[in-house]
Short mmCIF file of N, CA and C in Angstrom, two decimals:
data_model
loop_
_atom_site.label_atom_id
_atom_site.label_comp_id
_atom_site.label_asym_id
_atom_site.label_seq_id
_atom_site.Cartn_x
_atom_site.Cartn_y
_atom_site.Cartn_z
N MET A 2 121.52 131.37 21.03
CA MET A 2 121.75 131.03 19.65
C MET A 2 123.25 130.97 19.39
N SER A 3 123.69 129.94 18.72
CA SER A 3 125.10 129.70 18.48
C SER A 3 125.50 130.29 17.12
N ASP A 4 126.77 130.79 17.07
CA ASP A 4 127.30 131.33 15.81
C ASP A 4 127.92 130.24 14.94
N ALA A 5 128.03 129.02 15.45
CA ALA A 5 128.62 127.93 14.69
C ALA A 5 127.70 127.56 13.54
N PRO A 6 128.29 127.33 12.36
CA PRO A 6 127.46 126.96 11.22
C PRO A 6 126.87 125.57 11.43
N GLU A 7 125.70 125.39 10.93
CA GLU A 7 125.06 124.09 11.02
C GLU A 7 125.65 123.16 9.98
N VAL A 8 125.85 121.93 10.38
CA VAL A 8 126.39 120.92 9.47
C VAL A 8 125.25 120.00 9.08
N SER A 9 125.08 119.89 7.78
CA SER A 9 123.99 119.03 7.31
C SER A 9 124.41 117.58 7.47
N PRO A 10 123.47 116.67 7.57
CA PRO A 10 123.81 115.24 7.66
C PRO A 10 124.62 114.78 6.44
N GLU A 11 124.34 115.34 5.28
CA GLU A 11 125.07 114.95 4.08
C GLU A 11 126.54 115.37 4.18
N ASP A 12 126.78 116.60 4.68
CA ASP A 12 128.16 117.08 4.85
C ASP A 12 128.90 116.22 5.87
N ALA A 13 128.26 115.89 6.97
CA ALA A 13 128.88 115.07 8.00
C ALA A 13 129.22 113.69 7.44
N LEU A 14 128.33 113.14 6.63
CA LEU A 14 128.56 111.85 6.02
C LEU A 14 129.76 111.90 5.06
N GLN A 15 129.87 112.95 4.27
CA GLN A 15 130.99 113.10 3.35
C GLN A 15 132.31 113.20 4.11
N VAL A 16 132.33 113.97 5.20
CA VAL A 16 133.54 114.10 6.01
C VAL A 16 133.93 112.74 6.59
N ALA A 17 132.97 112.01 7.09
CA ALA A 17 133.22 110.69 7.66
C ALA A 17 133.74 109.71 6.59
N GLN A 18 133.16 109.79 5.38
CA GLN A 18 133.61 108.90 4.30
C GLN A 18 135.05 109.22 3.88
N ARG A 19 135.38 110.52 3.83
CA ARG A 19 136.76 110.89 3.49
C ARG A 19 137.73 110.40 4.56
N ALA A 20 137.34 110.52 5.81
CA ALA A 20 138.19 110.05 6.91
C ALA A 20 138.38 108.53 6.84
N MET A 21 137.32 107.81 6.55
CA MET A 21 137.42 106.35 6.42
C MET A 21 138.30 105.97 5.24
N ASN A 22 138.20 106.72 4.15
CA ASN A 22 139.03 106.45 2.98
C ASN A 22 140.50 106.65 3.32
N ARG A 23 140.81 107.73 4.06
CA ARG A 23 142.20 107.98 4.48
C ARG A 23 142.69 106.85 5.38
N CYS A 24 141.86 106.39 6.29
CA CYS A 24 142.24 105.28 7.17
C CYS A 24 142.52 104.02 6.36
N SER A 25 141.70 103.78 5.36
CA SER A 25 141.90 102.62 4.50
C SER A 25 143.24 102.73 3.77
N ASN A 26 143.54 103.93 3.28
CA ASN A 26 144.82 104.15 2.60
C ASN A 26 145.99 103.93 3.56
N LEU A 27 145.84 104.41 4.79
CA LEU A 27 146.89 104.23 5.79
C LEU A 27 147.06 102.76 6.15
N GLU A 28 145.98 102.03 6.26
CA GLU A 28 146.07 100.60 6.54
C GLU A 28 146.81 99.88 5.42
N SER A 29 146.53 100.26 4.20
CA SER A 29 147.22 99.67 3.06
C SER A 29 148.71 99.99 3.10
N LEU A 30 149.04 101.23 3.43
CA LEU A 30 150.44 101.64 3.55
C LEU A 30 151.14 100.87 4.65
N VAL A 31 150.51 100.71 5.80
CA VAL A 31 151.09 99.95 6.90
C VAL A 31 151.32 98.50 6.48
N ASP A 32 150.37 97.91 5.79
CA ASP A 32 150.54 96.54 5.30
C ASP A 32 151.74 96.44 4.37
N ASP A 33 151.87 97.39 3.44
CA ASP A 33 153.00 97.40 2.52
C ASP A 33 154.32 97.54 3.26
N LEU A 34 154.36 98.44 4.25
CA LEU A 34 155.58 98.66 5.02
C LEU A 34 155.95 97.43 5.86
N GLN A 35 154.95 96.77 6.42
CA GLN A 35 155.23 95.55 7.19
C GLN A 35 155.80 94.46 6.29
N GLU A 36 155.25 94.35 5.09
CA GLU A 36 155.74 93.36 4.14
C GLU A 36 157.19 93.69 3.72
N GLU A 37 157.45 94.96 3.45
CA GLU A 37 158.81 95.39 3.09
C GLU A 37 159.77 95.16 4.25
N ASN A 38 159.34 95.46 5.46
CA ASN A 38 160.18 95.26 6.63
C ASN A 38 160.54 93.79 6.80
N LEU A 39 159.58 92.90 6.63
CA LEU A 39 159.83 91.47 6.73
C LEU A 39 160.82 91.02 5.65
N GLU A 40 160.62 91.51 4.44
CA GLU A 40 161.53 91.17 3.34
C GLU A 40 162.95 91.63 3.64
N LEU A 41 163.10 92.85 4.15
CA LEU A 41 164.42 93.37 4.50
C LEU A 41 165.04 92.60 5.66
N ALA A 42 164.23 92.25 6.65
CA ALA A 42 164.73 91.46 7.78
C ALA A 42 165.23 90.11 7.29
N ASN A 43 164.52 89.51 6.35
CA ASN A 43 164.95 88.23 5.79
C ASN A 43 166.27 88.37 5.03
N ARG A 44 166.40 89.46 4.27
CA ARG A 44 167.65 89.69 3.53
C ARG A 44 168.81 89.90 4.48
N VAL A 45 168.59 90.68 5.54
CA VAL A 45 169.66 90.92 6.52
C VAL A 45 170.05 89.61 7.19
N THR A 46 169.08 88.82 7.57
CA THR A 46 169.38 87.54 8.21
C THR A 46 170.19 86.65 7.28
N SER A 47 169.81 86.60 6.01
CA SER A 47 170.56 85.80 5.04
C SER A 47 172.00 86.29 4.92
N LEU A 48 172.16 87.60 4.85
CA LEU A 48 173.50 88.15 4.74
C LEU A 48 174.32 87.89 5.99
N GLU A 49 173.69 88.02 7.15
CA GLU A 49 174.41 87.76 8.40
C GLU A 49 174.85 86.30 8.47
N LEU A 50 173.98 85.41 8.06
CA LEU A 50 174.35 84.00 8.08
C LEU A 50 175.48 83.71 7.11
N ARG A 51 175.42 84.29 5.94
CA ARG A 51 176.49 84.10 4.96
C ARG A 51 177.79 84.68 5.48
N TYR A 52 177.72 85.87 6.05
CA TYR A 52 178.90 86.54 6.58
C TYR A 52 179.52 85.73 7.71
N GLN A 53 178.69 85.20 8.62
CA GLN A 53 179.22 84.42 9.74
C GLN A 53 179.94 83.18 9.24
N ASP A 54 179.39 82.53 8.23
CA ASP A 54 180.04 81.35 7.68
C ASP A 54 181.40 81.67 7.09
N LEU A 55 181.53 82.84 6.50
CA LEU A 55 182.77 83.21 5.83
C LEU A 55 183.79 83.82 6.78
N ASP A 56 183.35 84.52 7.82
CA ASP A 56 184.27 85.34 8.59
C ASP A 56 184.29 85.07 10.09
N GLU A 57 183.25 84.50 10.63
CA GLU A 57 183.13 84.35 12.07
C GLU A 57 184.34 83.63 12.66
N GLY A 58 184.96 84.27 13.61
CA GLY A 58 186.06 83.64 14.33
C GLY A 58 187.38 83.57 13.58
N ARG A 59 187.42 84.09 12.39
CA ARG A 59 188.68 84.04 11.62
C ARG A 59 189.64 85.07 12.17
N SER A 60 190.88 84.69 12.28
CA SER A 60 191.90 85.61 12.79
C SER A 60 192.30 86.58 11.69
N TYR A 61 193.00 87.61 12.09
CA TYR A 61 193.49 88.62 11.15
C TYR A 61 194.29 87.95 10.03
N ASP A 62 195.17 87.03 10.39
CA ASP A 62 196.02 86.37 9.39
C ASP A 62 195.23 85.49 8.43
N ASP A 63 194.07 85.01 8.87
CA ASP A 63 193.25 84.15 8.01
C ASP A 63 192.36 84.92 7.04
N LEU A 64 192.26 86.22 7.23
CA LEU A 64 191.43 87.05 6.36
C LEU A 64 192.24 87.53 5.17
N ASP A 65 191.61 87.56 3.99
CA ASP A 65 192.26 88.19 2.85
C ASP A 65 191.97 89.69 2.92
N ARG A 66 192.49 90.43 1.97
CA ARG A 66 192.32 91.89 1.98
C ARG A 66 190.85 92.28 2.00
N ASP A 67 190.03 91.61 1.20
CA ASP A 67 188.61 91.94 1.16
C ASP A 67 187.93 91.70 2.50
N GLY A 68 188.30 90.64 3.19
CA GLY A 68 187.75 90.36 4.50
C GLY A 68 188.14 91.42 5.51
N ARG A 69 189.37 91.90 5.41
CA ARG A 69 189.83 92.95 6.31
C ARG A 69 189.11 94.27 6.04
N VAL A 70 188.93 94.58 4.77
CA VAL A 70 188.18 95.79 4.40
C VAL A 70 186.75 95.69 4.92
N GLY A 71 186.15 94.53 4.79
CA GLY A 71 184.79 94.31 5.28
C GLY A 71 184.69 94.52 6.78
N ARG A 72 185.69 94.06 7.51
CA ARG A 72 185.68 94.26 8.97
C ARG A 72 185.80 95.74 9.32
N VAL A 73 186.61 96.48 8.57
CA VAL A 73 186.74 97.92 8.82
C VAL A 73 185.40 98.60 8.57
N ARG A 74 184.76 98.27 7.46
CA ARG A 74 183.45 98.86 7.15
C ARG A 74 182.43 98.50 8.22
N GLU A 75 182.40 97.25 8.61
CA GLU A 75 181.44 96.82 9.61
C GLU A 75 181.65 97.58 10.92
N HIS A 76 182.88 97.71 11.36
CA HIS A 76 183.17 98.42 12.61
C HIS A 76 182.73 99.88 12.51
N ALA A 77 183.08 100.53 11.41
CA ALA A 77 182.71 101.94 11.23
C ALA A 77 181.19 102.10 11.19
N PHE A 78 180.52 101.21 10.46
CA PHE A 78 179.06 101.28 10.35
C PHE A 78 178.41 101.08 11.72
N GLN A 79 178.86 100.09 12.48
CA GLN A 79 178.29 99.84 13.80
C GLN A 79 178.52 101.03 14.73
N ARG A 80 179.68 101.64 14.65
CA ARG A 80 179.95 102.82 15.48
C ARG A 80 178.99 103.96 15.10
N ALA A 81 178.73 104.12 13.81
CA ALA A 81 177.80 105.16 13.37
C ALA A 81 176.38 104.86 13.85
N VAL A 82 175.95 103.62 13.70
CA VAL A 82 174.61 103.23 14.12
C VAL A 82 174.44 103.40 15.63
N ASN A 83 175.45 103.04 16.38
CA ASN A 83 175.38 103.14 17.84
C ASN A 83 175.56 104.57 18.34
N GLY A 84 176.00 105.46 17.46
CA GLY A 84 176.18 106.87 17.81
C GLY A 84 175.03 107.69 17.27
N HIS A 85 175.38 108.70 16.51
CA HIS A 85 174.37 109.63 15.99
C HIS A 85 174.21 109.52 14.48
N GLY A 86 174.53 108.35 13.92
CA GLY A 86 174.35 108.14 12.49
C GLY A 86 175.59 108.39 11.67
N ARG A 87 176.61 108.97 12.31
CA ARG A 87 177.88 109.22 11.62
C ARG A 87 179.02 108.81 12.54
N ALA A 88 180.13 108.40 11.93
CA ALA A 88 181.30 108.05 12.72
C ALA A 88 182.55 108.33 11.91
N ALA A 89 183.65 108.52 12.61
CA ALA A 89 184.95 108.71 11.99
C ALA A 89 185.95 107.79 12.68
N LEU A 90 186.76 107.09 11.89
CA LEU A 90 187.80 106.22 12.41
C LEU A 90 189.14 106.73 11.93
N ASP A 91 190.13 106.69 12.80
CA ASP A 91 191.49 106.96 12.36
C ASP A 91 192.25 105.63 12.35
N TYR A 92 193.53 105.69 12.02
CA TYR A 92 194.26 104.43 11.88
C TYR A 92 194.37 103.70 13.22
N ASN A 93 194.41 104.43 14.34
CA ASN A 93 194.45 103.78 15.65
C ASN A 93 193.19 102.95 15.90
N ASP A 94 192.04 103.49 15.50
CA ASP A 94 190.79 102.73 15.65
C ASP A 94 190.85 101.44 14.84
N VAL A 95 191.34 101.55 13.61
CA VAL A 95 191.43 100.38 12.75
C VAL A 95 192.43 99.38 13.33
N MET A 96 193.57 99.89 13.74
CA MET A 96 194.63 99.01 14.24
C MET A 96 194.19 98.29 15.52
N TRP A 97 193.64 99.03 16.48
CA TRP A 97 193.38 98.45 17.79
C TRP A 97 191.94 97.99 18.00
N SER A 98 190.96 98.77 17.57
CA SER A 98 189.56 98.40 17.80
C SER A 98 189.09 97.30 16.85
N VAL A 99 189.65 97.29 15.66
CA VAL A 99 189.22 96.29 14.68
C VAL A 99 190.13 95.07 14.69
N PHE A 100 191.46 95.30 14.75
CA PHE A 100 192.40 94.19 14.54
C PHE A 100 193.36 93.94 15.70
N ASP A 101 193.11 94.48 16.86
CA ASP A 101 193.95 94.22 18.05
C ASP A 101 195.44 94.39 17.80
N GLY A 102 195.80 95.44 17.07
CA GLY A 102 197.21 95.78 16.89
C GLY A 102 197.95 95.03 15.80
N GLU A 103 197.25 94.26 14.99
CA GLU A 103 197.91 93.43 13.97
C GLU A 103 198.55 94.22 12.82
N PRO A 104 197.80 95.07 12.10
CA PRO A 104 198.39 95.69 10.91
C PRO A 104 199.26 96.91 11.26
N SER A 105 200.10 97.26 10.31
CA SER A 105 200.90 98.48 10.45
C SER A 105 200.02 99.70 10.19
N ALA A 106 200.52 100.86 10.56
CA ALA A 106 199.78 102.10 10.31
C ALA A 106 199.53 102.29 8.82
N ASP A 107 200.56 102.05 7.99
CA ASP A 107 200.40 102.20 6.54
C ASP A 107 199.32 101.28 5.99
N TYR A 108 199.28 100.03 6.48
CA TYR A 108 198.26 99.10 6.00
C TYR A 108 196.88 99.52 6.49
N CYS A 109 196.81 100.09 7.68
CA CYS A 109 195.52 100.61 8.18
C CYS A 109 195.01 101.70 7.25
N TYR A 110 195.89 102.60 6.84
CA TYR A 110 195.49 103.67 5.91
C TYR A 110 195.01 103.08 4.59
N LYS A 111 195.69 102.05 4.11
CA LYS A 111 195.27 101.40 2.86
C LYS A 111 193.88 100.78 3.03
N LEU A 112 193.65 100.09 4.14
CA LEU A 112 192.33 99.50 4.40
C LEU A 112 191.26 100.58 4.49
N MET A 113 191.59 101.71 5.10
CA MET A 113 190.64 102.82 5.20
C MET A 113 190.30 103.37 3.81
N ARG A 114 191.32 103.53 2.95
CA ARG A 114 191.06 104.02 1.58
C ARG A 114 190.17 103.05 0.81
N LEU A 115 190.45 101.75 0.95
CA LEU A 115 189.64 100.75 0.26
C LEU A 115 188.21 100.71 0.82
N ALA A 116 188.08 100.85 2.12
CA ALA A 116 186.75 100.85 2.74
C ALA A 116 185.92 102.03 2.24
N ALA A 117 186.59 103.13 1.92
CA ALA A 117 185.90 104.34 1.47
C ALA A 117 185.31 104.21 0.07
N GLU A 118 185.58 103.10 -0.61
CA GLU A 118 185.03 102.90 -1.96
C GLU A 118 183.55 102.51 -1.94
N ALA A 119 183.00 102.23 -0.77
CA ALA A 119 181.59 101.85 -0.66
C ALA A 119 180.72 103.09 -0.43
N PRO A 120 179.47 103.04 -0.88
CA PRO A 120 178.55 104.16 -0.64
C PRO A 120 178.41 104.46 0.85
N GLY A 121 178.44 105.74 1.18
CA GLY A 121 178.29 106.17 2.56
C GLY A 121 179.60 106.31 3.31
N PHE A 122 180.70 105.85 2.71
CA PHE A 122 182.01 105.92 3.33
C PHE A 122 182.87 106.94 2.59
N ASP A 123 183.77 107.60 3.33
CA ASP A 123 184.65 108.60 2.72
C ASP A 123 185.99 108.58 3.45
N TYR A 124 187.04 108.82 2.72
CA TYR A 124 188.39 108.88 3.27
C TYR A 124 188.93 110.28 3.02
N HIS A 125 189.35 110.96 4.08
CA HIS A 125 189.86 112.31 3.90
C HIS A 125 190.80 112.69 5.03
N ASN A 126 191.43 113.82 4.84
CA ASN A 126 192.38 114.35 5.81
C ASN A 126 191.92 115.74 6.22
N PRO A 127 191.06 115.84 7.25
CA PRO A 127 190.55 117.15 7.66
C PRO A 127 191.66 118.02 8.24
N ASP A 128 191.51 119.33 8.14
CA ASP A 128 192.51 120.27 8.65
C ASP A 128 192.78 120.02 10.12
N GLY A 129 194.06 119.90 10.45
CA GLY A 129 194.47 119.77 11.84
C GLY A 129 194.22 118.40 12.45
N LYS A 130 193.74 117.46 11.68
CA LYS A 130 193.49 116.11 12.18
C LYS A 130 194.16 115.11 11.26
N GLY A 131 194.28 113.90 11.74
CA GLY A 131 194.84 112.84 10.91
C GLY A 131 193.84 112.35 9.89
N LYS A 132 194.30 111.50 9.01
CA LYS A 132 193.43 110.91 7.99
C LYS A 132 192.34 110.10 8.67
N GLN A 133 191.14 110.16 8.10
CA GLN A 133 189.99 109.49 8.70
C GLN A 133 189.15 108.78 7.66
N LEU A 134 188.54 107.69 8.11
CA LEU A 134 187.47 107.04 7.36
C LEU A 134 186.18 107.48 8.04
N THR A 135 185.31 108.11 7.29
CA THR A 135 184.02 108.52 7.86
C THR A 135 182.91 107.72 7.22
N VAL A 136 181.82 107.58 7.95
CA VAL A 136 180.67 106.85 7.44
C VAL A 136 179.39 107.56 7.87
N ASP A 137 178.47 107.61 6.93
CA ASP A 137 177.11 108.07 7.19
C ASP A 137 176.24 106.83 7.08
N ALA A 138 175.69 106.40 8.22
CA ALA A 138 174.94 105.14 8.26
C ALA A 138 173.77 105.12 7.28
N ASN A 139 173.07 106.23 7.13
CA ASN A 139 171.93 106.26 6.21
C ASN A 139 172.37 106.04 4.78
N GLU A 140 173.46 106.67 4.37
CA GLU A 140 173.96 106.46 3.00
C GLU A 140 174.50 105.06 2.83
N ALA A 141 175.15 104.53 3.86
CA ALA A 141 175.72 103.19 3.76
C ALA A 141 174.63 102.14 3.60
N ARG A 142 173.49 102.37 4.22
CA ARG A 142 172.38 101.42 4.10
C ARG A 142 171.88 101.31 2.66
N THR A 143 172.03 102.38 1.88
CA THR A 143 171.51 102.37 0.51
C THR A 143 172.39 101.60 -0.44
N GLY A 144 173.63 101.35 -0.06
CA GLY A 144 174.54 100.66 -0.95
C GLY A 144 174.97 99.32 -0.38
N ALA A 145 175.82 98.69 -1.10
CA ALA A 145 176.36 97.40 -0.65
C ALA A 145 177.56 97.69 0.23
N ALA A 146 177.31 98.20 1.41
CA ALA A 146 178.36 98.68 2.29
C ALA A 146 179.32 97.60 2.72
N PHE A 147 178.90 96.37 2.79
CA PHE A 147 179.78 95.34 3.28
C PHE A 147 180.24 94.39 2.19
N SER A 148 180.03 94.76 0.93
CA SER A 148 180.53 93.90 -0.14
C SER A 148 182.03 94.04 -0.21
N SER A 149 182.67 93.09 -0.82
CA SER A 149 184.12 93.13 -0.90
C SER A 149 184.58 94.24 -1.82
N ALA A 150 185.81 94.64 -1.63
CA ALA A 150 186.39 95.70 -2.48
C ALA A 150 186.56 95.19 -3.91
N LYS A 151 186.74 93.89 -4.06
CA LYS A 151 186.92 93.30 -5.38
C LYS A 151 185.56 92.83 -5.86
N LYS A 152 185.07 93.37 -6.98
CA LYS A 152 183.71 93.08 -7.44
C LYS A 152 183.63 91.88 -8.37
N THR A 153 184.74 91.37 -8.84
CA THR A 153 184.69 90.23 -9.76
C THR A 153 185.63 89.14 -9.29
N ASP A 154 185.39 87.92 -9.78
CA ASP A 154 186.33 86.85 -9.46
C ASP A 154 187.45 86.86 -10.50
N SER A 155 188.33 85.89 -10.45
CA SER A 155 189.50 85.89 -11.34
C SER A 155 189.15 85.84 -12.81
N SER A 156 187.96 85.36 -13.16
CA SER A 156 187.58 85.30 -14.56
C SER A 156 186.91 86.58 -15.03
N GLY A 157 186.71 87.54 -14.10
CA GLY A 157 186.12 88.81 -14.48
C GLY A 157 184.61 88.81 -14.45
N VAL A 158 184.01 87.73 -13.93
CA VAL A 158 182.58 87.63 -13.87
C VAL A 158 182.14 87.68 -12.42
N LEU A 159 181.01 88.34 -12.17
CA LEU A 159 180.49 88.40 -10.80
C LEU A 159 180.19 87.04 -10.24
#
């Protein structure tokens, strides 16, 4: 004789129905997430295409300040994504890794300060280290991380 309680057919049926209901809810959630993922992939593709048209192959001298700030943000973000979700750049990284030695150290610091105006980015001077631009990839994804530092055109309208 077993000590396990007997399960009535009605109880087993209720358990099975609850499990099927949960599966149905999960299927709906997966469908929603797939749709959202496709929408986000389309937005990223559109932005990449727009960005390539505006910036691809342009030399340092051909970029305006906003384009240079965008390149700094992009480099920092990619370093964070390829690492552990966070990255820190100093002026040497900006000068050499982003711009192949073009800007001065002072201008690199200015670009770092401007880059820090986007969500997920921060500019600071930690104890015992030089000034750094840091980025948290997760926070940067929530904002317009690669938008220009200037939010309006000359007429003041977006």
